[in-house]
XYZ file of C-alpha atoms in Angstrom:
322
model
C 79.808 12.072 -34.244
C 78.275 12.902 -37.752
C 74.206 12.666 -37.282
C 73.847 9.721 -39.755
C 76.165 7.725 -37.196
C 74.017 8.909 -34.539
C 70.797 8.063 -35.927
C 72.562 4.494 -36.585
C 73.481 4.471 -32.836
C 69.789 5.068 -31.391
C 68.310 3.083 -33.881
C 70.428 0.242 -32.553
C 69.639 1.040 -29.041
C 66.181 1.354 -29.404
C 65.822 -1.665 -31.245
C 67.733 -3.429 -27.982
C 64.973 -1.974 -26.050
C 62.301 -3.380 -28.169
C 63.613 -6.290 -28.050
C 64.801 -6.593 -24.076
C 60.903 -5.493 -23.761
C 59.197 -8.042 -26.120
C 61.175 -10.815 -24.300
C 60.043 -9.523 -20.423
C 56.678 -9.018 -22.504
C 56.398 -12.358 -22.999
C 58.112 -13.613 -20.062
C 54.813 -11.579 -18.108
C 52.184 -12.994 -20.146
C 53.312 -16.246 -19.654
C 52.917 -16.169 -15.694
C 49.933 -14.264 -15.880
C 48.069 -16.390 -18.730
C 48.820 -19.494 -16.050
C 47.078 -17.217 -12.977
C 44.580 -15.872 -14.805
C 42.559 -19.104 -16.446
C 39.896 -19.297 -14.571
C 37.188 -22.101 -14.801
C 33.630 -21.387 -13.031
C 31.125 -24.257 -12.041
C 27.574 -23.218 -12.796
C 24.442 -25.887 -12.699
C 22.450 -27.327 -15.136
C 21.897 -25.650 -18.447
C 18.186 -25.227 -17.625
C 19.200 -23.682 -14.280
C 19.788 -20.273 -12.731
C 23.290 -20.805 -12.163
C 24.272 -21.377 -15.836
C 23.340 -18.065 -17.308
C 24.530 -15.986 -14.423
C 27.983 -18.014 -14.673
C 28.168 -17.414 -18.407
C 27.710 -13.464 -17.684
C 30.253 -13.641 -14.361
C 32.606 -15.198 -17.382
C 32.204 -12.258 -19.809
C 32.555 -9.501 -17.189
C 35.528 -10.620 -15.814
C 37.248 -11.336 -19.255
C 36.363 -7.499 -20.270
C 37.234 -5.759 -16.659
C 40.318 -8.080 -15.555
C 43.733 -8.039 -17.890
C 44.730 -11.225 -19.226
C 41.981 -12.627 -17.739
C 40.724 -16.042 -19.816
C 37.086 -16.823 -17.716
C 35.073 -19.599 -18.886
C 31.380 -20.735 -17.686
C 30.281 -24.638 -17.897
C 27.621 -26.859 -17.147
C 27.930 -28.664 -13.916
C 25.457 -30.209 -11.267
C 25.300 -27.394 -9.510
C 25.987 -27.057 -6.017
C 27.368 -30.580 -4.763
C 29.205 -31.174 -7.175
C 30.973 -27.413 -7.599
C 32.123 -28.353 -4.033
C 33.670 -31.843 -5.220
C 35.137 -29.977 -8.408
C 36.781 -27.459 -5.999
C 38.104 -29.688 -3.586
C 39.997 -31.692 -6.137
C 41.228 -28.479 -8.517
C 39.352 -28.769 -11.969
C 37.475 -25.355 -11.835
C 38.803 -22.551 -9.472
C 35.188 -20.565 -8.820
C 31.885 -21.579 -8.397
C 27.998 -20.789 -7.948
C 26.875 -23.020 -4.958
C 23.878 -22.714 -2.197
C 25.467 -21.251 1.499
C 23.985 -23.743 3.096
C 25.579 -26.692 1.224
C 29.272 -24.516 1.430
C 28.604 -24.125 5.134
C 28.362 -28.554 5.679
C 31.165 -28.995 2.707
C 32.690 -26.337 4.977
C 32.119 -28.182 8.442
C 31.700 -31.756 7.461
C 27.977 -32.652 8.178
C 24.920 -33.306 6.203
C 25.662 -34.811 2.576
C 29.563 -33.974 3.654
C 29.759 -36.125 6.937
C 33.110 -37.153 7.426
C 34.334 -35.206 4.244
C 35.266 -31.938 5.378
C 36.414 -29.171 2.608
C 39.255 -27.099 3.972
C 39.983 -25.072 0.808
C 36.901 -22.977 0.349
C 36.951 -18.991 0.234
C 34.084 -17.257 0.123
C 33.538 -14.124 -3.007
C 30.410 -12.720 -2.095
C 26.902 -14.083 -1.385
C 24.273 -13.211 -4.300
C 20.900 -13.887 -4.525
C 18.301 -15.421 -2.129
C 16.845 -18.884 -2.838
C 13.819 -19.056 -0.399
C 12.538 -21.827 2.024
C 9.155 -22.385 1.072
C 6.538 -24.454 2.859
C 3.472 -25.368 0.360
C 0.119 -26.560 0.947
C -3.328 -26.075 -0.088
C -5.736 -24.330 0.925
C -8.473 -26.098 1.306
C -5.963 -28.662 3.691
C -6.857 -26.599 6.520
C -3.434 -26.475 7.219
C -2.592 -23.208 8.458
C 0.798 -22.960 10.285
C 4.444 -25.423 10.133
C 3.224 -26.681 13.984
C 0.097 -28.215 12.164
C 1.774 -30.470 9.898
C 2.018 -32.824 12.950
C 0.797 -36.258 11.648
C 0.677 -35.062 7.964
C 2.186 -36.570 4.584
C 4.513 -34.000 4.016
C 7.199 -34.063 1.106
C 10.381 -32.876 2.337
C 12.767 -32.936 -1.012
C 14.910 -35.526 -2.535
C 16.444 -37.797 -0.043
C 20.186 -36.373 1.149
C 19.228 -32.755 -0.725
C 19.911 -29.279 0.374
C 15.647 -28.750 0.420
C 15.651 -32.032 2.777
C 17.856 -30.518 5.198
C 16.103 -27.552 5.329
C 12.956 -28.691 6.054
C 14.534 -31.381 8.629
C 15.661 -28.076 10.348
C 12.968 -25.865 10.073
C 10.766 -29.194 11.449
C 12.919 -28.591 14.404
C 12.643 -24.780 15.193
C 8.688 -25.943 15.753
C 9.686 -28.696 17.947
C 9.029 -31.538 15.282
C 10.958 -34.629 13.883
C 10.187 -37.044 10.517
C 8.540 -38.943 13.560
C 6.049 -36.683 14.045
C 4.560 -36.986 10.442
C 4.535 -38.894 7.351
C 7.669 -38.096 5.488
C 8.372 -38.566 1.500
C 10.785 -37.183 -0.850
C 10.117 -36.128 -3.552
C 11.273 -33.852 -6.295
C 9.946 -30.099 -6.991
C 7.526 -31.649 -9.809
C 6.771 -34.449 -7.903
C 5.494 -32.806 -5.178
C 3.535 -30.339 -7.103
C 1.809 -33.313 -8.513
C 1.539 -35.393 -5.216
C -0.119 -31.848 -3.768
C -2.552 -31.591 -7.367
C -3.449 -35.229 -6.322
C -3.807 -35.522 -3.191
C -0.978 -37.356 -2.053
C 0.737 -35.306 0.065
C -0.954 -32.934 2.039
C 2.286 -30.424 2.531
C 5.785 -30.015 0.376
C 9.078 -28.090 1.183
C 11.389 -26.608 -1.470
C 13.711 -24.547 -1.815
C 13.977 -21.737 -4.665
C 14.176 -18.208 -6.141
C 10.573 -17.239 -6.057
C 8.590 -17.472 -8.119
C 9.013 -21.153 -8.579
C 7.391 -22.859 -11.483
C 6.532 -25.762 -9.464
C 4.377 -23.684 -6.995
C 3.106 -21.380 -10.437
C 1.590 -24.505 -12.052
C 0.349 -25.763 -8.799
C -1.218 -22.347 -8.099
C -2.759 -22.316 -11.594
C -5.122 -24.914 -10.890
C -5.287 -25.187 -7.051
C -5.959 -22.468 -4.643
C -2.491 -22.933 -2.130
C -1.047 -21.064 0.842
C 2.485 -20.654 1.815
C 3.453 -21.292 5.305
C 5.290 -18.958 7.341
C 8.394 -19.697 9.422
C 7.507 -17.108 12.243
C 10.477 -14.368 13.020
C 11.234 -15.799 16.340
C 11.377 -19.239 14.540
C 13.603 -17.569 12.108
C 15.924 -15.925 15.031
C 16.185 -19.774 16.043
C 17.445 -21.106 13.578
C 19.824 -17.933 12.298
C 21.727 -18.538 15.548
C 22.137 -22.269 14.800
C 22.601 -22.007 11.093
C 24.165 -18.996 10.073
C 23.443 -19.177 6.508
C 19.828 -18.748 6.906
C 18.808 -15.349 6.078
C 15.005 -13.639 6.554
C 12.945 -13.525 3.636
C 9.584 -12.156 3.081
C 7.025 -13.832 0.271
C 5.336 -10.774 -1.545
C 1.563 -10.941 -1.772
C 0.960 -11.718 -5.467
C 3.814 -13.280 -6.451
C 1.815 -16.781 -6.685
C -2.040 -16.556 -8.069
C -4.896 -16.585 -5.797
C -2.500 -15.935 -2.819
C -2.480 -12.182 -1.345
C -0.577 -12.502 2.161
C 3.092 -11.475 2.729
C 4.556 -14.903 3.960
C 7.402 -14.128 6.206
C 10.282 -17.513 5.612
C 13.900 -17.910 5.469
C 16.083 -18.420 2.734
C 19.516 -19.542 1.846
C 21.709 -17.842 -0.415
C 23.339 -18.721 -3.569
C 26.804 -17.225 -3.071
C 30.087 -17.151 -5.631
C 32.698 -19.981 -4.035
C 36.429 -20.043 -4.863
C 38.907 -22.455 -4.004
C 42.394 -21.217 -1.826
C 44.348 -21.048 -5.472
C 42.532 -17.951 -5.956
C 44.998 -15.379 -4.504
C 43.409 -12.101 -2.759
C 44.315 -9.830 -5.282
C 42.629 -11.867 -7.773
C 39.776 -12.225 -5.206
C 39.621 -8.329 -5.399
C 39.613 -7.708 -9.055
C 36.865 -10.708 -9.191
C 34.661 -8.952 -6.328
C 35.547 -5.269 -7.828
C 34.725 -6.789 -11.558
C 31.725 -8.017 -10.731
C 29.921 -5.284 -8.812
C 31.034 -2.872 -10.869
C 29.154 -4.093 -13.763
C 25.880 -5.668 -11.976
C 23.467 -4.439 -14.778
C 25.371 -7.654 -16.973
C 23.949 -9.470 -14.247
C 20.350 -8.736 -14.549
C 20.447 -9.023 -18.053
C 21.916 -12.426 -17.360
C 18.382 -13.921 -15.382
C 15.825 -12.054 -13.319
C 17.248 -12.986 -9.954
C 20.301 -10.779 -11.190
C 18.595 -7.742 -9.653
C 18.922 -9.209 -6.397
C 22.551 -9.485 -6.228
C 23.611 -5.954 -4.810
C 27.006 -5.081 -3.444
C 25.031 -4.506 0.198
C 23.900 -7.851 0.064
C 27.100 -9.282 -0.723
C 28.199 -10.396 2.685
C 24.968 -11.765 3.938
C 24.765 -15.377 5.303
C 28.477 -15.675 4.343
C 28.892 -19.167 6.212
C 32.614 -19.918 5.455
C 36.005 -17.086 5.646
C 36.070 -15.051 2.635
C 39.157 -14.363 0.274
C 40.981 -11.665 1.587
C 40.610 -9.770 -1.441
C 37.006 -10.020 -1.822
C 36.395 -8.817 1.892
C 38.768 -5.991 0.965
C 36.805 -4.775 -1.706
C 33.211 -5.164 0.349
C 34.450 -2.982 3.069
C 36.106 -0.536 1.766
């Protein structure tokens, strides 16, 4: 064969190949563009959950091929659960404790269990804190027997918490004078004299209890360790926190509480490999994370199977414990 024929001969071929390998190109991205869309439910634009959604979005785009992540606006934890029962995002921000009634169907989801939830990772703490004033006299949860206390926003994750730590000291909303009200509300009620205790539930600090402590001398209430133990065993997404002196003005104790976890959700369409790359994607790049919001430097690959209340994606547990 003279070499001009053969050069015409592998050109042909190779352009076959090109071509045979554009096609099964295309053929690839198609199936992966439709598993790899991913749609993550954050919170309020205002919120935590928003910015650290937004950054979860942009690592995984950069780390995971063909990947297409987007962050948006949602209200927050409830709804993420809703959103991921009925398919419109696939991964999602939400409190443990809510996953862990979606999960069992009590609280806010009596008699509307969620079967399709998978668990990523748990990330950051958001703490159980019991507020009063100082000058209240009030000095431990046991004394707020026949007080006004301000438990959170009727059918709320904050009014189930303090409806169960209440219990670990032996007390029910008969035992004192119950209201809900809203973080700002209660700081107010507290300022005014309304209320003479308030529960919420938050990464610390919170601004509710910063502007309260900016005017008002105030002391957090413990929830003592064998109180804690208590209510670990019946709740397993509690987890034990401990207040730093300083963090709120005027107020120099380490308070000693329990907190829930905000923790990364995804629904059962999320296969385990793609619950790996998400896990191995995301805490291989935490410093995006805590440039994202402050509470970023609490989410730590250690940390990441703490309080887990529901069974994880395969993948994701994969990753943890290797």
């Amino acid at each position: 064969m003279k070499f001009s024929s053969l050069k015409k001969v592998l050109a042909i071929g190779l352009a076959a190949v090109v071509v045979v390998g554009a096609l099964a190109g295309c053929g690839d991205n198609k199936a992966g563009a439709q598993k790899k869309f991913l749609n993550i439910g954050t919170g309020g634009t205002a919120g935590t959950y928003y910015p650290i959604g937004g950054a979860m979005a942009e690592i995984l785009n950069k780390n995971i091929e063909g990947m297409n992540a987007t962050a948006q606006s949602t209200g927050a934890s409830v709804a993420n659960i809703n959103m991921l029962k009925d398919g419109s995002i696939d991964l999602a921000i939400i409190q443990n404790d809510i996953t862990y009634y979606a999960a069992n169907g009590t609280e806010m989801f009596k008699d509307k269990k969620v079967d399709n939830l998978r668990g990523i990772a748990a990330l950051y703490p958001e703490t159980c804190q019991a507020v009063t004033l100082e000058s209240s006299g009030i000095k431990t949860i046991a004394d707020l027997k026949g007080k006004r206390v301000s438990v959170g926003a009727a059918g709320s994750g904050v009014e189930a918490n303090a409806r169960q730590i209440l219990a670990a000291y032996g007390l029910t909303y008969d035992d004192i004078q119950v209201q809900y009200l809203s973080f700002g509300e209660s700081s107010s009620a507290l300022k005014d004299g309304n209320v003479d205790a308030a529960f919420l539930t938050a990464g610390f600090p919170t601004a509710a209890v910063q502007d309260l402590a900016s005017q008002n001398k105030i002391r957090i209430l413990a929830v003592d360790p064998d109180k804690a133990d208590q209510l670990i065993s019946q709740y397993p997404f509690y987890t034990k926190t401990v207040i730093p002196a300083g963090t709120y003005a005027g107020f120099d104790e380490d308070v000693s509480t329990v907190s829930v976890m905000a923790m990364l959700v995804a629904s059962d369409k999320v296969d385990d490999q793609m619950g790996y790359d998400i896990a191995k994607a995301l805490f291989t790049n935490l410093d995006r994370l805590k440039e994202a919001h402050s509470v970023g430097k609490l989410i730590t690959k250690e940390g990441a199977l703490k309080g887990m209340p529901i069974p994880m994606n395969a993948g994701a547990e994969k990753f943890f414990k290797e």
